[in-house]
Amino acid sequence: MAAEAATLAEAFDDSLHVVHVISRSEFTELGRAQTEGGQTADLDEIREAAAEFASRAAEDIDVSYEAVGLIGKAAEEINKYADNNDARYVVIGGRARSPAGKALFGSVSQNVLLNSTQPVLAITEQK
């Protein structure tokens, strides 16, 4: 997905922001809620961890990019970030799911597609 976003950014001479959103509960599940000193991680540490995920997702691209870590509900934060940064478009990755899976679990991709004020390119994983 990052490769496709990089291709678009390069073609349109746009800056590329690779964004990963993490919730506090996901951060805790990853076992990173405690710092080395045993204290609870602060919001900046959570944002840094999310930015690390974004960097890893983009490590194979040859285009300059900014890795961005956000905290909260993924679709809401992606749409808000795109609006606040005057994004021309949003590129999102998704997983192929069955219709029942989408109905039961919801979909960040679907939420972004339905609520974004920018055009959205959704790229699904190929199996």
Short mmCIF file of C-alpha atoms in Angstrom, two decimals:
data_model
loop_
_atom_site.label_atom_id
_atom_site.label_comp_id
_atom_site.label_asym_id
_atom_site.label_seq_id
_atom_site.Cartn_x
_atom_site.Cartn_y
_atom_site.Cartn_z
CA MET A 1 0.00 0.00 0.00
CA ALA A 2 2.81 2.44 0.81
CA ALA A 3 4.36 1.76 -2.59
CA GLU A 4 1.14 2.77 -4.35
CA ALA A 5 0.88 5.91 -2.21
CA ALA A 6 4.51 6.73 -3.04
CA THR A 7 3.82 6.30 -6.75
CA LEU A 8 0.90 8.73 -6.55
CA ALA A 9 2.85 11.24 -4.47
CA GLU A 10 5.68 11.18 -6.96
CA ALA A 11 3.37 11.42 -9.99
CA PHE A 12 1.49 14.42 -8.58
CA ASP A 13 4.50 16.00 -6.85
CA ASP A 14 2.73 15.73 -3.48
CA SER A 15 4.27 15.22 -0.07
CA LEU A 16 3.68 11.78 1.39
CA HIS A 17 2.51 11.28 4.95
CA VAL A 18 2.43 7.66 6.11
CA VAL A 19 0.02 7.54 9.03
CA HIS A 20 -0.58 4.84 11.61
CA VAL A 21 -3.25 5.21 14.29
CA ILE A 22 -3.08 3.29 17.53
CA SER A 23 -5.47 3.25 20.45
CA ARG A 24 -4.28 3.19 24.04
CA SER A 25 -5.68 -0.32 24.44
CA GLU A 26 -3.74 -1.56 21.38
CA PHE A 27 -0.59 0.00 22.82
CA THR A 28 -1.20 -1.88 26.06
CA GLU A 29 -1.86 -5.15 24.20
CA LEU A 30 1.51 -4.76 22.48
CA GLY A 31 3.09 -4.83 25.93
CA ARG A 32 4.47 -1.33 25.58
CA ALA A 33 2.32 0.44 28.15
CA GLN A 34 5.10 0.37 30.72
CA THR A 35 8.30 2.28 30.19
CA GLU A 36 11.65 0.88 31.29
CA GLY A 37 11.30 2.63 34.64
CA GLY A 38 7.93 0.95 35.22
CA GLN A 39 5.91 4.12 34.67
CA THR A 40 2.95 4.34 32.35
CA ALA A 41 3.79 5.56 28.85
CA ASP A 42 2.62 9.07 28.02
CA LEU A 43 0.79 10.15 24.88
CA ASP A 44 3.99 11.23 23.13
CA GLU A 45 5.45 7.75 23.60
CA ILE A 46 2.31 6.19 22.14
CA ARG A 47 2.48 8.56 19.14
CA GLU A 48 6.16 7.64 18.67
CA ALA A 49 5.29 3.93 18.70
CA ALA A 50 2.58 4.52 16.09
CA ALA A 51 5.04 6.49 13.96
CA GLU A 52 7.44 3.54 14.18
CA PHE A 53 4.71 1.32 12.71
CA ALA A 54 4.23 3.85 9.91
CA SER A 55 7.97 3.92 9.21
CA ARG A 56 8.10 0.14 9.00
CA ALA A 57 5.21 0.13 6.55
CA ALA A 58 7.11 2.57 4.33
CA GLU A 59 10.64 1.23 4.65
CA ASP A 60 10.67 -0.22 1.12
CA ILE A 61 9.70 2.97 -0.71
CA ASP A 62 12.17 5.32 -2.38
CA VAL A 63 10.15 8.53 -1.99
CA SER A 64 10.65 10.99 0.85
CA TYR A 65 7.87 10.69 3.43
CA GLU A 66 6.84 11.80 6.88
CA ALA A 67 5.92 9.03 9.34
CA VAL A 68 3.02 10.13 11.53
CA GLY A 69 1.72 8.45 14.66
CA LEU A 70 -1.75 9.25 15.94
CA ILE A 71 -3.86 8.05 18.86
CA GLY A 72 -7.56 7.30 18.80
CA LYS A 73 -10.17 5.74 16.56
CA ALA A 74 -8.40 5.02 13.29
CA ALA A 75 -10.97 6.24 10.75
CA GLU A 76 -11.75 9.42 12.67
CA GLU A 77 -8.08 10.28 13.16
CA ILE A 78 -7.19 9.56 9.52
CA ASN A 79 -10.00 11.78 8.25
CA LYS A 80 -9.19 14.54 10.73
CA TYR A 81 -5.48 14.40 9.82
CA ALA A 82 -6.28 14.54 6.09
CA ASP A 83 -8.56 17.56 6.63
CA ASN A 84 -6.10 19.40 8.88
CA ASN A 85 -3.26 18.88 6.41
CA ASP A 86 -5.21 19.73 3.25
CA ALA A 87 -4.59 16.30 1.77
CA ARG A 88 -5.41 16.02 -1.92
CA TYR A 89 -6.35 12.35 -1.46
CA VAL A 90 -6.10 9.48 1.03
CA VAL A 91 -4.65 6.05 0.29
CA ILE A 92 -5.69 3.31 2.68
CA GLY A 93 -4.90 -0.35 2.95
CA GLY A 94 -7.41 -2.98 3.80
CA ARG A 95 -7.87 -6.68 4.13
CA ALA A 96 -10.24 -8.66 1.97
CA ARG A 97 -13.12 -9.74 4.20
CA SER A 98 -16.34 -11.57 3.67
CA PRO A 99 -19.54 -9.49 3.65
CA ALA A 100 -20.49 -11.07 6.98
CA GLY A 101 -17.11 -10.15 8.46
CA LYS A 102 -17.58 -6.54 7.43
CA ALA A 103 -21.06 -6.41 8.93
CA LEU A 104 -19.96 -7.96 12.22
CA PHE A 105 -16.66 -6.21 12.81
CA GLY A 106 -16.98 -2.94 10.93
CA SER A 107 -14.21 -1.62 8.78
CA VAL A 108 -11.80 1.26 9.20
CA SER A 109 -11.42 1.37 5.43
CA GLN A 110 -15.16 1.53 4.92
CA ASN A 111 -15.50 4.29 7.51
CA VAL A 112 -12.75 6.34 5.86
CA LEU A 113 -14.31 5.80 2.43
CA LEU A 114 -17.74 6.92 3.61
CA ASN A 115 -16.65 9.89 5.72
CA SER A 116 -13.60 11.38 4.03
CA THR A 117 -13.86 14.79 2.42
CA GLN A 118 -11.00 13.79 0.09
CA PRO A 119 -10.98 11.18 -2.67
CA VAL A 120 -9.92 7.81 -1.22
CA LEU A 121 -7.97 5.04 -2.92
CA ALA A 122 -8.45 1.75 -1.08
CA ILE A 123 -5.93 -0.99 -1.79
CA THR A 124 -6.60 -4.50 -0.55
CA GLU A 125 -4.03 -7.16 0.18
CA GLN A 126 -3.54 -9.70 -2.57
CA LYS A 127 -3.52 -13.31 -1.42
#
